[in-house]
Coordinates of C-alpha atoms and ligand atoms in Angstrom, one line a residue:
M1 CA 38.0 -96.6 143.8
N2 CA 36.4 -93.6 142.0
L3 CA 34.1 -91.6 144.3
D4 CA 33.2 -89.0 141.6
F5 CA 30.2 -89.0 139.4
S6 CA 30.8 -90.1 135.8
P7 CA 30.6 -87.5 132.9
A8 CA 27.2 -89.0 131.9
E9 CA 25.9 -88.7 135.4
K10 CA 27.0 -85.1 135.6
R11 CA 25.2 -84.3 132.3
F12 CA 22.1 -86.1 133.7
R13 CA 22.4 -83.8 136.8
E14 CA 22.4 -80.7 134.6
E15 CA 19.4 -81.9 132.6
V16 CA 17.5 -82.6 135.9
R17 CA 18.5 -79.2 137.4
G18 CA 17.3 -77.4 134.3
W19 CA 13.9 -79.1 134.2
L20 CA 13.2 -78.7 137.9
A21 CA 14.2 -75.0 137.7
E22 CA 11.4 -74.5 135.1
N23 CA 8.8 -76.8 136.5
V24 CA 8.7 -77.1 140.3
P25 CA 5.3 -75.8 141.4
H26 CA 5.6 -72.6 143.5
E27 CA 2.2 -72.8 145.0
H28 CA 2.0 -74.0 148.7
R29 CA 1.3 -77.8 149.0
P30 CA -2.0 -78.2 150.9
A31 CA -1.2 -80.3 154.1
D32 CA -4.5 -82.2 154.1
G33 CA -7.8 -82.9 152.4
A34 CA -8.8 -83.6 148.8
E35 CA -6.8 -80.5 147.6
M36 CA -3.6 -82.3 148.9
R37 CA -4.4 -85.4 146.8
D38 CA -5.2 -83.3 143.7
F39 CA -1.9 -81.3 144.2
D40 CA 0.2 -84.5 144.6
L41 CA -1.3 -86.3 141.7
A42 CA -1.1 -83.2 139.4
W43 CA 2.6 -82.8 140.2
Q44 CA 3.2 -86.6 139.7
R45 CA 1.5 -86.3 136.3
R46 CA 3.7 -83.4 135.3
Q47 CA 6.8 -85.4 136.1
Y48 CA 5.5 -88.4 134.2
E49 CA 4.7 -86.4 131.1
A50 CA 8.2 -84.9 131.0
G51 CA 9.8 -88.4 131.4
W52 CA 10.9 -88.0 135.1
A53 CA 8.7 -90.6 136.8
G54 CA 10.1 -94.0 137.7
I55 CA 13.7 -93.1 136.9
A56 CA 14.9 -96.6 138.1
W57 CA 11.7 -98.5 137.0
P58 CA 11.9 -100.8 134.0
T59 CA 10.9 -99.1 130.7
E60 CA 8.2 -101.8 129.9
Y61 CA 6.2 -100.5 132.9
G62 CA 6.5 -96.8 132.0
G63 CA 9.8 -96.1 133.8
R64 CA 13.1 -94.7 132.5
G65 CA 15.2 -97.9 133.2
L66 CA 18.1 -95.8 134.6
S67 CA 20.4 -96.5 137.6
T68 CA 19.8 -96.0 141.3
I69 CA 22.6 -93.5 141.2
Q70 CA 20.6 -91.4 138.7
Q71 CA 17.6 -91.8 141.0
L72 CA 19.8 -90.4 143.8
I73 CA 20.9 -87.5 141.6
W74 CA 17.3 -86.7 140.9
Y75 CA 16.5 -86.6 144.6
E76 CA 19.5 -84.4 145.3
E77 CA 18.4 -81.9 142.7
Y78 CA 14.8 -82.3 143.8
A79 CA 15.7 -81.2 147.4
R80 CA 17.9 -78.4 146.1
A81 CA 15.0 -77.1 144.0
G82 CA 12.6 -77.1 147.0
A83 CA 10.3 -79.5 145.1
P84 CA 7.2 -80.8 147.0
Y85 CA 7.0 -83.9 149.3
V86 CA 5.9 -87.0 147.4
G87 CA 2.8 -87.1 149.6
V88 CA 0.0 -89.5 148.7
N89 CA 2.2 -91.1 146.1
F90 CA 4.7 -92.5 148.7
V91 CA 3.4 -96.1 148.9
G92 CA 2.7 -96.6 145.2
L93 CA 6.0 -95.1 144.0
L94 CA 8.3 -96.2 146.8
H95 CA 7.2 -99.7 147.9
G96 CA 3.9 -100.9 146.4
G97 CA 5.1 -100.4 142.8
P98 CA 8.6 -101.9 143.5
T99 CA 6.9 -104.9 145.2
L100 CA 4.8 -105.5 142.1
I101 CA 7.8 -105.2 139.9
A102 CA 9.6 -107.8 141.9
N103 CA 6.8 -110.2 142.8
G104 CA 3.6 -109.4 140.7
D105 CA 2.3 -111.4 137.7
E106 CA 2.1 -109.7 134.3
T107 CA -1.6 -108.8 134.7
Q108 CA -1.0 -107.2 138.1
K109 CA 2.0 -105.2 136.7
N110 CA 0.1 -104.1 133.6
D111 CA -3.0 -103.1 135.7
H112 CA -1.1 -100.8 138.1
L113 CA 2.4 -99.8 137.4
A114 CA 2.0 -97.3 134.7
R115 CA -1.1 -95.8 136.4
I116 CA 1.0 -95.3 139.6
L117 CA 3.7 -93.4 137.6
K118 CA 1.1 -91.3 135.8
G119 CA -0.5 -90.2 139.0
D120 CA -3.7 -92.0 138.1
E121 CA -3.9 -94.2 141.2
V122 CA -3.0 -93.8 144.9
W123 CA -1.9 -96.7 147.1
C124 CA -1.8 -97.2 150.9
Q125 CA -0.3 -99.8 153.1
G126 CA -2.4 -102.1 155.3
F127 CA 0.2 -103.9 157.4
S128 CA -0.1 -102.7 161.0
E129 CA -2.9 -103.7 163.3
P130 CA -3.8 -102.8 166.9
G131 CA -2.0 -106.0 168.1
A132 CA 0.6 -106.3 165.3
G133 CA 3.0 -103.5 164.7
S134 CA 6.6 -104.4 165.4
D135 CA 5.5 -108.0 165.7
L136 CA 3.9 -107.8 162.2
A137 CA 3.6 -111.6 161.8
S138 CA 1.0 -111.6 164.7
L139 CA -1.6 -110.0 162.4
R140 CA -5.1 -111.3 162.7
T141 CA -7.1 -109.9 159.8
R142 CA -8.6 -113.1 158.3
A143 CA -9.3 -114.0 154.7
V144 CA -11.2 -117.1 153.8
I145 CA -11.4 -118.6 150.3
E146 CA -14.9 -118.7 148.8
G147 CA -15.0 -119.7 145.1
D148 CA -12.5 -117.5 143.3
E149 CA -12.5 -114.9 146.0
L150 CA -11.1 -114.1 149.4
V151 CA -13.5 -112.8 152.0
I152 CA -11.8 -110.5 154.4
N153 CA -12.7 -109.5 158.0
G154 CA -10.6 -107.5 160.5
Q155 CA -8.9 -104.2 161.2
K156 CA -5.8 -102.3 160.3
I157 CA -4.4 -99.1 161.9
W158 CA -2.0 -96.3 161.1
T159 CA -2.7 -96.6 157.4
S160 CA -1.3 -93.4 155.9
F161 CA -3.5 -91.7 153.4
A162 CA -6.1 -94.6 153.4
Q163 CA -8.9 -92.0 152.9
W164 CA -7.3 -90.9 149.6
A165 CA -6.2 -94.3 148.3
D166 CA -7.5 -96.3 145.4
Y167 CA -5.7 -99.5 146.3
Q168 CA -4.0 -101.0 149.3
E169 CA -1.2 -103.5 149.8
L170 CA -3.0 -105.6 152.4
L171 CA -1.6 -108.4 154.6
V172 CA -4.2 -111.0 155.6
R173 CA -4.0 -114.3 157.4
T174 CA -5.1 -117.0 155.0
D175 CA -4.0 -120.1 157.0
P176 CA -4.7 -119.7 160.8
E177 CA -3.3 -123.2 161.4
A178 CA 0.1 -122.6 159.9
P179 CA 3.1 -121.2 161.9
K180 CA 2.5 -117.4 162.1
H181 CA 5.0 -116.4 159.3
K182 CA 3.6 -119.0 156.9
G183 CA -0.1 -118.4 156.8
I184 CA -0.1 -114.8 155.4
S185 CA -1.0 -113.5 152.0
W186 CA -0.2 -110.1 150.3
V187 CA -3.3 -108.9 148.5
I188 CA -4.2 -105.9 146.3
C189 CA -7.4 -104.5 147.8
D190 CA -9.5 -102.0 145.9
M191 CA -10.4 -99.4 148.5
K192 CA -13.8 -98.9 146.9
T193 CA -14.9 -102.5 147.6
P194 CA -18.1 -102.8 149.7
G195 CA -17.3 -103.5 153.3
V196 CA -14.1 -101.3 153.5
R197 CA -14.6 -98.5 156.0
V198 CA -12.0 -95.8 156.7
R199 CA -11.8 -93.7 159.8
P200 CA -9.1 -91.0 159.8
I201 CA -7.1 -90.3 163.0
K202 CA -5.9 -86.7 163.9
T203 CA -2.2 -86.5 164.5
M204 CA -0.5 -84.2 167.1
A205 CA 0.7 -82.0 164.2
G206 CA -3.0 -81.3 163.4
N207 CA -3.6 -83.1 160.2
Y208 CA -5.3 -86.5 159.3
E209 CA -2.4 -88.5 157.9
Y210 CA -3.3 -91.9 159.3
C211 CA -6.5 -94.0 159.4
E212 CA -8.1 -97.0 160.9
V213 CA -9.4 -99.3 158.2
F214 CA -12.2 -101.9 158.9
Y215 CA -13.0 -104.9 156.7
D216 CA -16.4 -106.4 156.9
D217 CA -16.9 -109.3 154.5
V218 CA -14.8 -107.7 151.9
H219 CA -14.7 -109.8 148.7
V220 CA -11.3 -109.6 146.8
P221 CA -10.6 -111.8 143.7
L222 CA -8.0 -114.5 144.3
A223 CA -6.2 -113.1 141.2
N224 CA -5.3 -110.1 143.5
I225 CA -2.9 -112.2 145.6
V226 CA 0.7 -111.3 144.9
G227 CA 3.4 -113.9 145.1
G228 CA 1.0 -116.8 145.8
I229 CA -1.3 -117.7 148.6
N230 CA 0.3 -118.1 152.1
N231 CA 3.5 -116.7 150.6
G232 CA 2.8 -113.1 151.8
W233 CA 5.5 -113.0 154.5
R234 CA 8.2 -113.3 151.8
V235 CA 6.5 -110.6 149.7
A236 CA 6.0 -108.4 152.7
M237 CA 9.8 -108.6 153.5
S238 CA 10.4 -107.5 149.9
T239 CA 8.0 -104.5 150.5
L240 CA 9.8 -103.6 153.7
S241 CA 13.2 -103.9 152.1
F242 CA 12.1 -101.2 149.5
E243 CA 10.4 -99.1 152.2
R244 CA 13.4 -99.2 154.5
G245 CA 16.1 -99.4 151.8
T246 CA 15.3 -96.8 149.2
G247 CA 11.9 -95.4 150.3
F248 CA 13.4 -92.6 152.4
M249 CA 16.3 -91.8 150.1
A250 CA 14.7 -88.5 149.1
E251 CA 14.2 -87.5 152.7
Q252 CA 17.8 -88.5 153.7
V253 CA 19.1 -86.3 150.9
A254 CA 16.7 -83.4 151.7
L255 CA 18.1 -83.3 155.3
A256 CA 21.2 -81.5 154.1
T257 CA 19.0 -78.7 152.6
E258 CA 16.9 -78.5 155.8
L259 CA 20.1 -78.1 157.9
E260 CA 21.5 -75.3 155.7
A261 CA 18.1 -73.5 156.0
L262 CA 18.5 -73.8 159.8
I263 CA 22.0 -72.5 159.7
T264 CA 20.7 -69.5 157.7
L265 CA 17.9 -69.0 160.2
A266 CA 20.4 -69.0 163.1
G267 CA 22.4 -66.3 161.3
E268 CA 19.3 -64.1 160.9
R269 CA 17.5 -64.5 164.3
T270 CA 18.7 -62.7 167.4
D271 CA 18.2 -63.4 171.1
V272 CA 16.7 -61.0 173.6
R273 CA 20.0 -59.1 173.8
G274 CA 20.1 -58.6 170.1
R275 CA 22.9 -61.1 169.5
K276 CA 22.7 -63.5 166.5
M277 CA 21.7 -67.0 167.5
I278 CA 24.6 -68.4 165.6
A279 CA 27.0 -66.4 167.9
D280 CA 25.8 -68.6 170.8
D281 CA 28.6 -71.2 171.2
E282 CA 26.3 -74.0 172.2
I283 CA 24.1 -73.5 169.1
A284 CA 27.1 -73.0 166.8
R285 CA 28.6 -76.3 168.2
K286 CA 25.4 -78.2 167.7
L287 CA 25.0 -76.9 164.1
A288 CA 28.6 -77.8 163.3
M289 CA 28.1 -81.3 164.7
L290 CA 24.9 -81.7 162.7
R291 CA 26.7 -80.6 159.5
A292 CA 29.3 -83.2 160.0
E293 CA 26.7 -85.9 160.7
V294 CA 24.6 -85.0 157.7
A295 CA 27.8 -85.3 155.6
A296 CA 28.3 -88.8 157.2
L297 CA 24.7 -89.7 156.3
Q298 CA 25.2 -88.6 152.7
S299 CA 28.3 -90.8 152.5
M300 CA 26.5 -93.7 154.0
T301 CA 23.6 -93.2 151.5
Y302 CA 26.1 -93.3 148.6
A303 CA 27.7 -96.4 150.0
G304 CA 24.3 -98.1 150.4
I305 CA 23.3 -97.2 146.8
S306 CA 26.5 -98.6 145.4
L307 CA 26.0 -101.8 147.3
N308 CA 22.4 -102.1 146.1
E309 CA 23.6 -101.5 142.5
R310 CA 25.9 -104.5 142.8
R311 CA 23.5 -106.7 144.7
G312 CA 20.1 -105.8 143.0
T313 CA 18.0 -105.2 146.2
P314 CA 18.4 -103.2 149.4
G315 CA 19.9 -105.2 152.3
A316 CA 19.6 -105.2 156.1
E317 CA 22.2 -102.3 156.3
A318 CA 19.4 -100.0 155.2
S319 CA 18.3 -100.1 158.8
I320 CA 21.5 -98.2 159.8
L321 CA 20.6 -95.4 157.5
R322 CA 17.0 -95.4 158.5
L323 CA 17.9 -95.2 162.2
Y324 CA 20.6 -92.6 161.8
H325 CA 18.4 -90.5 159.6
G326 CA 15.5 -90.6 162.1
L327 CA 17.7 -89.6 165.0
L328 CA 19.4 -86.8 163.1
T329 CA 16.1 -85.4 161.9
Q330 CA 14.8 -85.3 165.5
R331 CA 17.9 -83.5 166.7
L332 CA 17.8 -81.0 163.9
Y333 CA 14.2 -80.0 164.5
K334 CA 14.7 -79.9 168.2
L335 CA 17.5 -77.5 167.7
S336 CA 15.3 -75.4 165.4
L337 CA 13.1 -74.7 168.4
S338 CA 16.0 -73.3 170.4
V339 CA 16.8 -71.0 167.5
L340 CA 13.2 -69.8 167.2
G341 CA 12.6 -69.4 171.0
A342 CA 9.1 -68.5 171.9
D343 CA 8.1 -67.9 168.2
A344 CA 8.2 -71.7 167.8
L345 CA 4.8 -71.7 169.6
E346 CA 3.3 -69.9 166.6
R347 CA 2.7 -72.5 164.0
S348 CA 1.1 -72.2 160.7
D349 CA 0.4 -75.7 159.2
P350 CA 1.7 -79.2 159.9
E351 CA 4.3 -79.2 157.1
S352 CA 5.8 -75.8 156.6
G353 CA 7.9 -73.8 159.0
W354 CA 9.8 -75.6 161.8
T355 CA 7.3 -76.6 164.5
G356 CA 5.1 -78.8 162.4
P357 CA 8.0 -80.8 161.1
Y358 CA 9.4 -80.9 164.7
L359 CA 6.2 -82.6 165.9
Y360 CA 6.3 -84.9 162.9
S361 CA 9.9 -85.8 163.6
F362 CA 8.8 -88.0 166.5
S363 CA 7.3 -90.4 164.0
R364 CA 10.8 -90.8 162.3
T365 CA 11.8 -93.5 164.8
I366 CA 8.4 -95.3 164.6
G367 CA 7.1 -95.6 161.0
G368 CA 8.6 -98.3 158.8
G369 CA 9.9 -100.1 162.0
T370 CA 10.8 -98.4 165.3
A371 CA 14.3 -97.5 166.4
E372 CA 14.4 -100.6 168.6
I373 CA 13.4 -102.8 165.7
Q374 CA 16.1 -101.2 163.5
R375 CA 18.7 -101.8 166.2
N376 CA 17.6 -105.5 166.5
I377 CA 18.0 -105.8 162.7
I378 CA 21.4 -104.2 162.8
A379 CA 22.5 -106.4 165.7
E380 CA 21.3 -109.7 164.3
R381 CA 21.5 -109.3 160.5
V382 CA 24.3 -106.8 159.9
L383 CA 26.6 -107.5 162.9
G384 CA 25.7 -111.2 163.2
L385 CA 25.2 -110.9 167.0
P386 CA 23.3 -113.8 168.7
R387 CA 19.6 -113.7 168.0
R388 CA 17.1 -113.1 170.8
S389 CA 15.7 -116.4 172.0
Ligands
LIG1 C1 4.3 -91.7 160.3 C2 3.8 -93.1 160.4 C3 3.2 -93.7 159.3 C4 2.8 -95.0 159.3 N1 2.1 -95.5 158.2 C5 1.7 -96.8 158.2 C6 1.1 -97.3 157.1 O1 0.8 -96.6 156.1 N2 0.7 -98.6 157.1 C7 0.9 -99.4 158.2 O2 0.6 -100.6 158.1 N3 1.5 -98.9 159.3 C8 1.9 -97.6 159.3 N4 2.5 -97.1 160.5 C9 2.6 -97.9 161.7 C10 4.0 -98.4 162.0 O3 4.5 -99.3 161.1 C11 4.0 -99.0 163.4 O4 3.7 -97.9 164.3 C12 5.3 -99.5 163.8 O5 5.6 -100.7 163.1 C13 5.3 -99.9 165.4 O6 4.3 -100.6 165.7 P1 3.3 -100.2 167.0 O7 2.9 -98.8 166.8 O8 2.3 -101.2 167.1 O9 4.3 -100.3 168.3 P2 4.7 -101.6 169.1 O10 5.1 -102.6 168.1 O11 3.5 -101.9 170.0 O12 5.9 -101.1 169.9 C14 5.8 -100.4 171.1 C15 7.2 -100.1 171.7 O13 7.8 -101.4 172.0 C16 9.1 -101.5 171.3 N5 9.3 -102.9 170.9 C17 8.3 -103.7 170.3 N6 8.9 -104.9 170.0 C18 10.2 -104.9 170.4 C19 11.3 -105.7 170.3 N7 11.2 -107.0 169.8 N8 12.5 -105.3 170.8 C20 12.7 -104.1 171.4 N9 11.6 -103.2 171.4 C21 10.5 -103.6 171.0 C22 8.9 -100.6 170.1 O14 10.2 -100.2 169.6 C23 8.1 -99.5 170.7 O15 9.0 -98.6 171.4 C24 3.0 -95.8 160.5 C25 3.5 -95.2 161.6 C26 4.0 -93.9 161.6 C27 4.6 -93.3 162.8

């Protein structure tokens, strides 16, 4: 077994590092509003124009056609260079686009994939509903066929960046008589269609990341159904496998950089007696433990990627990474508050500093499937324990 990167991968890393050093924007990323969308799209466009968008996407859809390992190298260098969060491009790049690549027809792929990579269109995800989160298959948003269109009525919730999105990956119930996993369709919904109404929700971090989305007689062409009518559950599982499998790779890799920044902070800050925080045995022990666990996360990420390379798609083990990453992130940011002491109460914006990310870290064991759901998947599909009745 060779655990080292190949000479070609090392050369690729040098090339990535050089480009990022010259091109990472140094302006502050706005945490909300139309300026945030503009910033995220401009940065995406810059990456596309230089040939760095869609590193592992097929070349016929504007990607580079490289390996997932090269994608990982990109993320490692991206975190090291302090490059901005993917932001409003998350859904399009990390699960909407990959779902179209795996399940879309040629028209759907040609209409959207290159535009996502170029930063010309933003996607959001309309899966969760007030009565269907963990139990996604209970969704009730209805779509009825009229001629060559679907007419959609219902409501979604927790739709990240819906107010900035051009398109949505939308799950609707197209056959209410069928067993609940069988009567669902995965639809491309243009967010500007009459009858779509978006109402932003303020988060406890102070920004408006999520929204409620209401559908009132929304007409969508049948041609926008991906993977066939009533076949949406299979397509949705493909979306979730990308979201849980590779969607958070960048953030898993970035955790190492965040931890090193916390260690530096603990070496700079002093307690009321003037002693460095890192000289506190309890804080030093927790930082050391986190460093060991972040190294374990990194090894597990590598192992997951090499398994995906051999198998083609992410598998259920991705839930182990997702859960472990979520719990580690929460512990890291909780510890940052002990290092900051009362200064943690002074916070600037939801995404910079430590307190905003601390508040956001609670969502790490909810979004994309809660910790309990990940544990159920690990128990049943990875360990093969008996299923719940
Ligand atoms: C940051 C963030 C971004 C999000 N973005 C989007 C988005 O863009 N689009 C979208 O569609 N959704 C989005 N969501 C919603 C997310 O997918 C749901 O919140 C999540 O699936 C949980 O559903 P719920 O909130 O309805 O909780 P519920 O499903 O009601 O769960 C409540 C509690 O019960 C537990 N529970 C439920 N079922 C079981 C079970 N079978 N076994 C054990 N425990 C169980 C859960 O773990 C949880 O603790 C986002 C959420 C967050 C936090």
